[in-house]
One Martini backbone bead per residue (centre of mass of N, CA, C, O) as a GRO file, in nm:
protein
  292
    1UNK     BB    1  -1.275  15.782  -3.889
    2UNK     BB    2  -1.119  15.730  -3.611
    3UNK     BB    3  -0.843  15.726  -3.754
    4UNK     BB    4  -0.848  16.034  -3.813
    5UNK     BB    5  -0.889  16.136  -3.567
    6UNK     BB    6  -0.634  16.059  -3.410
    7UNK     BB    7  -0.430  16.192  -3.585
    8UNK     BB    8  -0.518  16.472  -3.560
    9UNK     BB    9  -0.499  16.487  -3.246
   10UNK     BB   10  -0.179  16.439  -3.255
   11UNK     BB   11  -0.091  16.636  -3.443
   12UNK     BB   12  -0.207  16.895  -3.238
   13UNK     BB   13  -0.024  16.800  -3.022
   14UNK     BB   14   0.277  16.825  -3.140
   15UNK     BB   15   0.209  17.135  -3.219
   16UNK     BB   16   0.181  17.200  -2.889
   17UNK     BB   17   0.444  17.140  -2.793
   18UNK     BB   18   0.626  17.273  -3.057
   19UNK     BB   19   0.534  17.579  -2.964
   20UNK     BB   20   0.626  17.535  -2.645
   21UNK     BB   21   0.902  17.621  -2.684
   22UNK     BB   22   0.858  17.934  -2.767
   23UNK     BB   23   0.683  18.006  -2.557
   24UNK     BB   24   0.922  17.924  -2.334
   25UNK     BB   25   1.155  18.155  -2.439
   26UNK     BB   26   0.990  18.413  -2.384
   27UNK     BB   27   0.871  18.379  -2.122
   28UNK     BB   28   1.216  18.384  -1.979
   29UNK     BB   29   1.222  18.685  -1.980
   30UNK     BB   30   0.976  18.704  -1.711
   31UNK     BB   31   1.067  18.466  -1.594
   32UNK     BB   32   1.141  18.185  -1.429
   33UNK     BB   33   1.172  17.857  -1.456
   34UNK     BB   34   1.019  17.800  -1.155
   35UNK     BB   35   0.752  18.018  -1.230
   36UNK     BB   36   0.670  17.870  -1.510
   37UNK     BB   37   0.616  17.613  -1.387
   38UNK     BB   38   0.385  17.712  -1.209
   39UNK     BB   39   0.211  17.848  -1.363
   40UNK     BB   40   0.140  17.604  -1.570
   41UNK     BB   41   0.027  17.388  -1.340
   42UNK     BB   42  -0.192  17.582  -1.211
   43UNK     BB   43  -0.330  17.594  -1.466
   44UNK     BB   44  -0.406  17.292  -1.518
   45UNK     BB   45  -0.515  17.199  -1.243
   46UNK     BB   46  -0.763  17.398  -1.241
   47UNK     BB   47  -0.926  17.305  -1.507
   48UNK     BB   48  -0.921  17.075  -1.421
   49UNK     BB   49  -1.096  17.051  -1.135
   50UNK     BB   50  -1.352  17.205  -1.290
   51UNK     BB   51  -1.411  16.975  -1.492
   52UNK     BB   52  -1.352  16.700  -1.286
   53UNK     BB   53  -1.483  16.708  -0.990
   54UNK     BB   54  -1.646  16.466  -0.968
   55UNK     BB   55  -1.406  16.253  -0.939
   56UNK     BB   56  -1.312  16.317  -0.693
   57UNK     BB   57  -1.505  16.157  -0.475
   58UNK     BB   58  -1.362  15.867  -0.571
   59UNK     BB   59  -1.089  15.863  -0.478
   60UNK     BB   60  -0.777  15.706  -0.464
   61UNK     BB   61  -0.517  15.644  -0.313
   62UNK     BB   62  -0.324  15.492  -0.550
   63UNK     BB   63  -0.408  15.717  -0.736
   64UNK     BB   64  -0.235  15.957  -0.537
   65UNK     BB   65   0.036  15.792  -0.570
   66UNK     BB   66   0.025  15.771  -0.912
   67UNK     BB   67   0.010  16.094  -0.933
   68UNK     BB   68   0.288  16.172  -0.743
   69UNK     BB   69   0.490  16.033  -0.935
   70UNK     BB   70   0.428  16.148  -1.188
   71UNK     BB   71   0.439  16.435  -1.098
   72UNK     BB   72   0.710  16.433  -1.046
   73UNK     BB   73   0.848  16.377  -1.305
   74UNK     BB   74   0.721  16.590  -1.470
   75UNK     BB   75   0.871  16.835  -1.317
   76UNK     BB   76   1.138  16.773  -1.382
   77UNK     BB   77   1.132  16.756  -1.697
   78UNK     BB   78   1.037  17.010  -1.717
   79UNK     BB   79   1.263  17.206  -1.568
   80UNK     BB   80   1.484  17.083  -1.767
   81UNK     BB   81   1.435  17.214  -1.969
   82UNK     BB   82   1.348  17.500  -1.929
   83UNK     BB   83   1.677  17.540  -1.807
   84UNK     BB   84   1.822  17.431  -2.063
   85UNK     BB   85   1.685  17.664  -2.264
   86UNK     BB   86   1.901  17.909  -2.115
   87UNK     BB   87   2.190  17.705  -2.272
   88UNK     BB   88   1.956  17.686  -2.549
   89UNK     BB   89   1.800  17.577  -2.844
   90UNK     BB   90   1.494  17.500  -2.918
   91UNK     BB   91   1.556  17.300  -3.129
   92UNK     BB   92   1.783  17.141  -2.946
   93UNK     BB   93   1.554  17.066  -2.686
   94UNK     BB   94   1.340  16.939  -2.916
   95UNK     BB   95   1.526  16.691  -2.985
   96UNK     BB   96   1.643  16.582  -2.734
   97UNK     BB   97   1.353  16.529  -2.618
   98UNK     BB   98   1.292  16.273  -2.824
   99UNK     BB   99   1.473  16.068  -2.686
  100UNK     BB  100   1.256  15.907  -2.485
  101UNK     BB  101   1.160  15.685  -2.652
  102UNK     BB  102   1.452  15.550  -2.699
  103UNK     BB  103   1.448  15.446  -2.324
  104UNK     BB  104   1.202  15.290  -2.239
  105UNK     BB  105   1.350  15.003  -2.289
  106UNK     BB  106   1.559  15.029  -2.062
  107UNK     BB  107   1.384  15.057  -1.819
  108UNK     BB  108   1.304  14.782  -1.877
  109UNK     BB  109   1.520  14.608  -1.855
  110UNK     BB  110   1.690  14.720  -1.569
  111UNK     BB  111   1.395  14.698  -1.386
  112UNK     BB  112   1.252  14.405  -1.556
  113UNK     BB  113   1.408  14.222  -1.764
  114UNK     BB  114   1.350  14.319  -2.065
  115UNK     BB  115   1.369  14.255  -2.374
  116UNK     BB  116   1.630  14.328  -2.624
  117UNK     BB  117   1.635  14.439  -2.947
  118UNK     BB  118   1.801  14.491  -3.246
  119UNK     BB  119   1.646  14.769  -3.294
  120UNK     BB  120   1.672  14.915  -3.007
  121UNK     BB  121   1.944  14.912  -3.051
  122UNK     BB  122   1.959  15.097  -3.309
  123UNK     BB  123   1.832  15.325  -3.207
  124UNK     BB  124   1.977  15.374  -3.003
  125UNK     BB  125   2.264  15.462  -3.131
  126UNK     BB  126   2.127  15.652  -3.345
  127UNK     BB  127   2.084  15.889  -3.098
  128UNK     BB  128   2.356  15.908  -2.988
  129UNK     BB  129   2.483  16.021  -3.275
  130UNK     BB  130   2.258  16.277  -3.305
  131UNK     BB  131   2.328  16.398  -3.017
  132UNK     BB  132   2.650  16.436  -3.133
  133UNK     BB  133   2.606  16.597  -3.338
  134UNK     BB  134   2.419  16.814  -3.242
  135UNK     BB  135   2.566  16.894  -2.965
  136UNK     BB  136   2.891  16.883  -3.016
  137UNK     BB  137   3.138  17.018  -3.037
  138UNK     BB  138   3.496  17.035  -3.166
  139UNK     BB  139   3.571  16.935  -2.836
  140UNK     BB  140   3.345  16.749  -2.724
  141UNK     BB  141   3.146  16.891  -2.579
  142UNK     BB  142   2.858  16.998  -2.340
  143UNK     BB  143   2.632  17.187  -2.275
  144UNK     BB  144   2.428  17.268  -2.022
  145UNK     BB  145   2.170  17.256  -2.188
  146UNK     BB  146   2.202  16.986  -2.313
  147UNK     BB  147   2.225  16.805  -2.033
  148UNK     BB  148   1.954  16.864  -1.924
  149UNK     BB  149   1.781  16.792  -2.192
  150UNK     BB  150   1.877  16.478  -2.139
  151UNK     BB  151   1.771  16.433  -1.855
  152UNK     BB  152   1.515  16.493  -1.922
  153UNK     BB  153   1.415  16.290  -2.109
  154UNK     BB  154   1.455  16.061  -1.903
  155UNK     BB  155   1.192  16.190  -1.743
  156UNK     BB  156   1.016  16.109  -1.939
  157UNK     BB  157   1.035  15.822  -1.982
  158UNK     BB  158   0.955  15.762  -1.695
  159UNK     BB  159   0.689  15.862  -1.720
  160UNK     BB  160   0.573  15.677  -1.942
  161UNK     BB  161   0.610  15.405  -1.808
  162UNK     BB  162   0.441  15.441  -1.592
  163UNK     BB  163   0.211  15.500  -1.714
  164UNK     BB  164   0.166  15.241  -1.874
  165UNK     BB  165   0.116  15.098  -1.563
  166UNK     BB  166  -0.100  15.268  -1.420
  167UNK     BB  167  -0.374  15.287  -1.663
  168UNK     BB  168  -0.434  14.999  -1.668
  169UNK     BB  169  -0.631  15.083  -1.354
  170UNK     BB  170  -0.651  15.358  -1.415
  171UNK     BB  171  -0.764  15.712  -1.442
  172UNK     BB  172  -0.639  15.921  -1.678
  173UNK     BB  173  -0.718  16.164  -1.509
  174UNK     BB  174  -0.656  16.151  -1.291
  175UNK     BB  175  -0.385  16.104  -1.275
  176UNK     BB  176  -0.376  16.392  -1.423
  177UNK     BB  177  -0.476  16.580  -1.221
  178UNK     BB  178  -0.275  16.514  -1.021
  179UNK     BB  179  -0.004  16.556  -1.106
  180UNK     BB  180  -0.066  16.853  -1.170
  181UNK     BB  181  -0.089  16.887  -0.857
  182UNK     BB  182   0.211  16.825  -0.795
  183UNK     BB  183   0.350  16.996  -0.970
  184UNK     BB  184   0.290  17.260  -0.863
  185UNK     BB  185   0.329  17.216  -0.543
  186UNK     BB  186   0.639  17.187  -0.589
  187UNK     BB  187   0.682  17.444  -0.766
  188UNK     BB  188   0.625  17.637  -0.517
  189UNK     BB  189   0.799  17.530  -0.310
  190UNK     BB  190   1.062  17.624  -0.487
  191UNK     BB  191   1.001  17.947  -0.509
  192UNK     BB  192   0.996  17.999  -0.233
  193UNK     BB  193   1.255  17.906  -0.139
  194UNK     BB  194   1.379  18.118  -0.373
  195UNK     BB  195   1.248  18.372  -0.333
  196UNK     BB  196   1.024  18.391  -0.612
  197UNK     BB  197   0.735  18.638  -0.558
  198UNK     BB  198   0.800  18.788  -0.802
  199UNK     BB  199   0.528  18.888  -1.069
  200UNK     BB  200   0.453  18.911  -1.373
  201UNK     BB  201   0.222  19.133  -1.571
  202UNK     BB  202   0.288  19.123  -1.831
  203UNK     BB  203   0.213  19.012  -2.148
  204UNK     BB  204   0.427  18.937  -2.306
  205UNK     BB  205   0.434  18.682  -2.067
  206UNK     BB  206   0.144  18.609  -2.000
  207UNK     BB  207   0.072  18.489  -2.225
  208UNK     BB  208   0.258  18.210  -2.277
  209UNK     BB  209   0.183  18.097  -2.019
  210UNK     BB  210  -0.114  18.062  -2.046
  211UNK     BB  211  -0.057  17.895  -2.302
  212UNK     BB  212   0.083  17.643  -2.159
  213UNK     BB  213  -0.120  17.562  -1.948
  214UNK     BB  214  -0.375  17.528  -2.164
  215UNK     BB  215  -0.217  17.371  -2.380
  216UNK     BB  216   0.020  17.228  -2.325
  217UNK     BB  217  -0.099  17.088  -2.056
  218UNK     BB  218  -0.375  17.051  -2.112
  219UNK     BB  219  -0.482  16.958  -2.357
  220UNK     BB  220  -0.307  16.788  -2.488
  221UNK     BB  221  -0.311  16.572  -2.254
  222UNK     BB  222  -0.596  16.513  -2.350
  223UNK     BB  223  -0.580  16.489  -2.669
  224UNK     BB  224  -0.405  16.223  -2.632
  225UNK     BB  225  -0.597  16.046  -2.471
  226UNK     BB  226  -0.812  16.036  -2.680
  227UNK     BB  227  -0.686  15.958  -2.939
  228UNK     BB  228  -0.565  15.680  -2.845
  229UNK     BB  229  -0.873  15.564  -2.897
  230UNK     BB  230  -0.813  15.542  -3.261
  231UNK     BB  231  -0.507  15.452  -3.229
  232UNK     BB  232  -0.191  15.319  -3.214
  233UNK     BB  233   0.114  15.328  -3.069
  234UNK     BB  234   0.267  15.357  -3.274
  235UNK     BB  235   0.198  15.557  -3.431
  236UNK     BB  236   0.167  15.753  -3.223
  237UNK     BB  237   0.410  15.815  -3.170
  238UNK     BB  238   0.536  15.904  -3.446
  239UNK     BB  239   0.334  16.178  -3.427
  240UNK     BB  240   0.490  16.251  -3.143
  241UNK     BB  241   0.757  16.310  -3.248
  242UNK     BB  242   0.718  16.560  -3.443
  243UNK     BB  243   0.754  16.802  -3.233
  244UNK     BB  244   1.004  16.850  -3.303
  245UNK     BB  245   0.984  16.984  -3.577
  246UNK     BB  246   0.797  17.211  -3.483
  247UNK     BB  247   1.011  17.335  -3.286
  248UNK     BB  248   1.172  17.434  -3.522
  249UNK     BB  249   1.006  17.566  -3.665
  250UNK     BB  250   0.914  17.772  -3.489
  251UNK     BB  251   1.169  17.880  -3.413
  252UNK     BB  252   1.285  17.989  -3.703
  253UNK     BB  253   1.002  18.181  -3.785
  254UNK     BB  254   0.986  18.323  -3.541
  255UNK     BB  255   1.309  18.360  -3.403
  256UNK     BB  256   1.541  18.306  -3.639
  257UNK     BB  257   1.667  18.047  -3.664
  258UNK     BB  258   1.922  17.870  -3.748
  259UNK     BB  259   1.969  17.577  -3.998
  260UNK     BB  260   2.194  17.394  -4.006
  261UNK     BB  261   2.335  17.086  -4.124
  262UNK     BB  262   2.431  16.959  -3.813
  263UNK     BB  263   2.124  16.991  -3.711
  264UNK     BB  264   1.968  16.805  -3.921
  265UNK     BB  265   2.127  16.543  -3.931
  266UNK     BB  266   2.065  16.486  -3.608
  267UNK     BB  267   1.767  16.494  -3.644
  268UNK     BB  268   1.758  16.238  -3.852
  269UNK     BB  269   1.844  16.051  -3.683
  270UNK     BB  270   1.667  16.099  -3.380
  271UNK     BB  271   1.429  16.056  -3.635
  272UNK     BB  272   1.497  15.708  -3.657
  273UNK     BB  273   1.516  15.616  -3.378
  274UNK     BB  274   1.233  15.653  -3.295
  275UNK     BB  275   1.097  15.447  -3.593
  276UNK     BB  276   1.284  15.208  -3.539
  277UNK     BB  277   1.206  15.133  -3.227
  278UNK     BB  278   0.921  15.103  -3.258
  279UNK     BB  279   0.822  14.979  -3.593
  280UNK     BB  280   1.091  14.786  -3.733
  281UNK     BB  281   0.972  14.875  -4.045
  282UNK     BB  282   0.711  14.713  -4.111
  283UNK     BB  283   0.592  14.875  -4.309
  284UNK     BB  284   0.804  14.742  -4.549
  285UNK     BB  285   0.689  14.473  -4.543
  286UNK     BB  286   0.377  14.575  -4.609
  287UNK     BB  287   0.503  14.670  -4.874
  288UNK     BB  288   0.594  14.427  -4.992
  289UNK     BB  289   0.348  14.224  -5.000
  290UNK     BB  290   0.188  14.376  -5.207
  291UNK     BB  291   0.384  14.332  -5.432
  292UNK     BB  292   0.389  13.988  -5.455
   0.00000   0.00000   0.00000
């Protein structure tokens, strides 16, 4: 039962985040991109600080500097996205930031010399395919939607690696807190240094963003932490892969946009780099086995 539970708790995680794509396409006609960060980090701080304040009583330095790192990629990563939403579309924002996942091991292997085989190495080529597949014009250009949300990937690749270093020794939860109010700060920061301090109060623009906050910000990333004590690391990422499949979803159904044949082919590409570097095809071999 606990093992339907994790898929469970992942599939409705990737399904908030990637509707989260289309929420934050609408709420851009409303807000700045700056704003929009803003506005969604500081309700999920306010959340989480509601939710777990008993916890801030106990809090270590060590954990305020790791939670300081981590909101720092965060904000990072979500703004180039954000800014690249606009610059290009749902669904292609939603597949290129998916390849977050297949960067992971190079970050370890270039800042820790941790050895890539070679499934990682064909996941990393798949992507590289995929991304240029879907991305590249006839001229062979990148539209700068598509290379912030490129760059966005990197920043969250480096989020998840250092998570997964962080949380080892340290309370999740706080993490998740404190990263959310750094990102925030951050935020708010940036909105103030560039004089963007008028905010729409329009229903429109504010259902989105309030959406963005409580789920995609705070539930997401709360159940996505609950999930994962019930399944494996490696389902867990192929499950929050599909996220991209449903920001393309979401974006189709709600905003009408087309879905082109070399949109579909760089997204299946994106998305076989994704399991070929996770999963190593293990699952084939393991269904191998069971008919010999």
């Amino acid at each position: 039962m606990r093992k339907y539970i994790g898929e469970i708790g992942l599939t409705i995680t990737a399904i908030i985040w990637g509707s989260g794509f289309v929420a934050s396409a609408v709420a851009l006609e409303y807000y700045t991109p700056y704003q929009l960060m803003a506005g969604r980090f500081l309700i999920g701080a306010l959340i989480l600080c509601l939710i777990f304040n008993q916890k801030l009583k106990g809090i270590k330095k060590k954990t305020l500097i790791k939670g300081a790192i981590l909101g720092s990629f965060l904000y990072a990563a979500f703004a180039l996205q954000t800014v690249g939403l606009q610059f290009t579309t749902p669904s292609k924002n939603a597949f290129l930031t998916a390849i977050n996942v297949v960067i992971v091991p190079f970050i370890g292997f270039l800042i820790y010399k941790r050895k890539i085989n070679v499934f990682e190495l064909g996941g990393a080529m798949l992507a590289i395919l995929g991304v240029a597949i879907l991305s590249l014009q006839l001229s062979f250009e990148i539209n700068l939607g598509d290379f912030l949300t490129v760059c966005c990937a990197f920043a969250f690749a480096f989020h998840i690696f250092y998570t997964s270093k962080f949380v080892e020794d340290e309370d999740p939860v706080l993490l998740t807190l404190v990263q959310m109010t750094v990102a925030a700060v951050i935020a708010f920061i940036v909105v103030f240094s560039k004089g963007e301090t008028t905010f729409s109060f329009e229903p429109a623009g504010l259902y989105p963003l309030v959406y963005l906050g409580i789920f995609s910000t705070t539930v997401a990333f709360l159940l996505q932490t609950i999930a994962q004590k019930f399944i494996s690391e490696t389902k867990a990422a192929i499950i929050l892969s599909t996220e991209a499949f449903w920001g393309m979803a979401f974006s189709v159904v709600i905003l009408s946009e087309v879905l082109t044949l070399r949109m579909g082919i760089g997204a299946v590409l994106i998305l076989c780099a994704i399991i070929l570097s996770e999963t190593k095809f293990s699952f084939l071999m393991v269904r191998k086995r069971k008919f010999e």
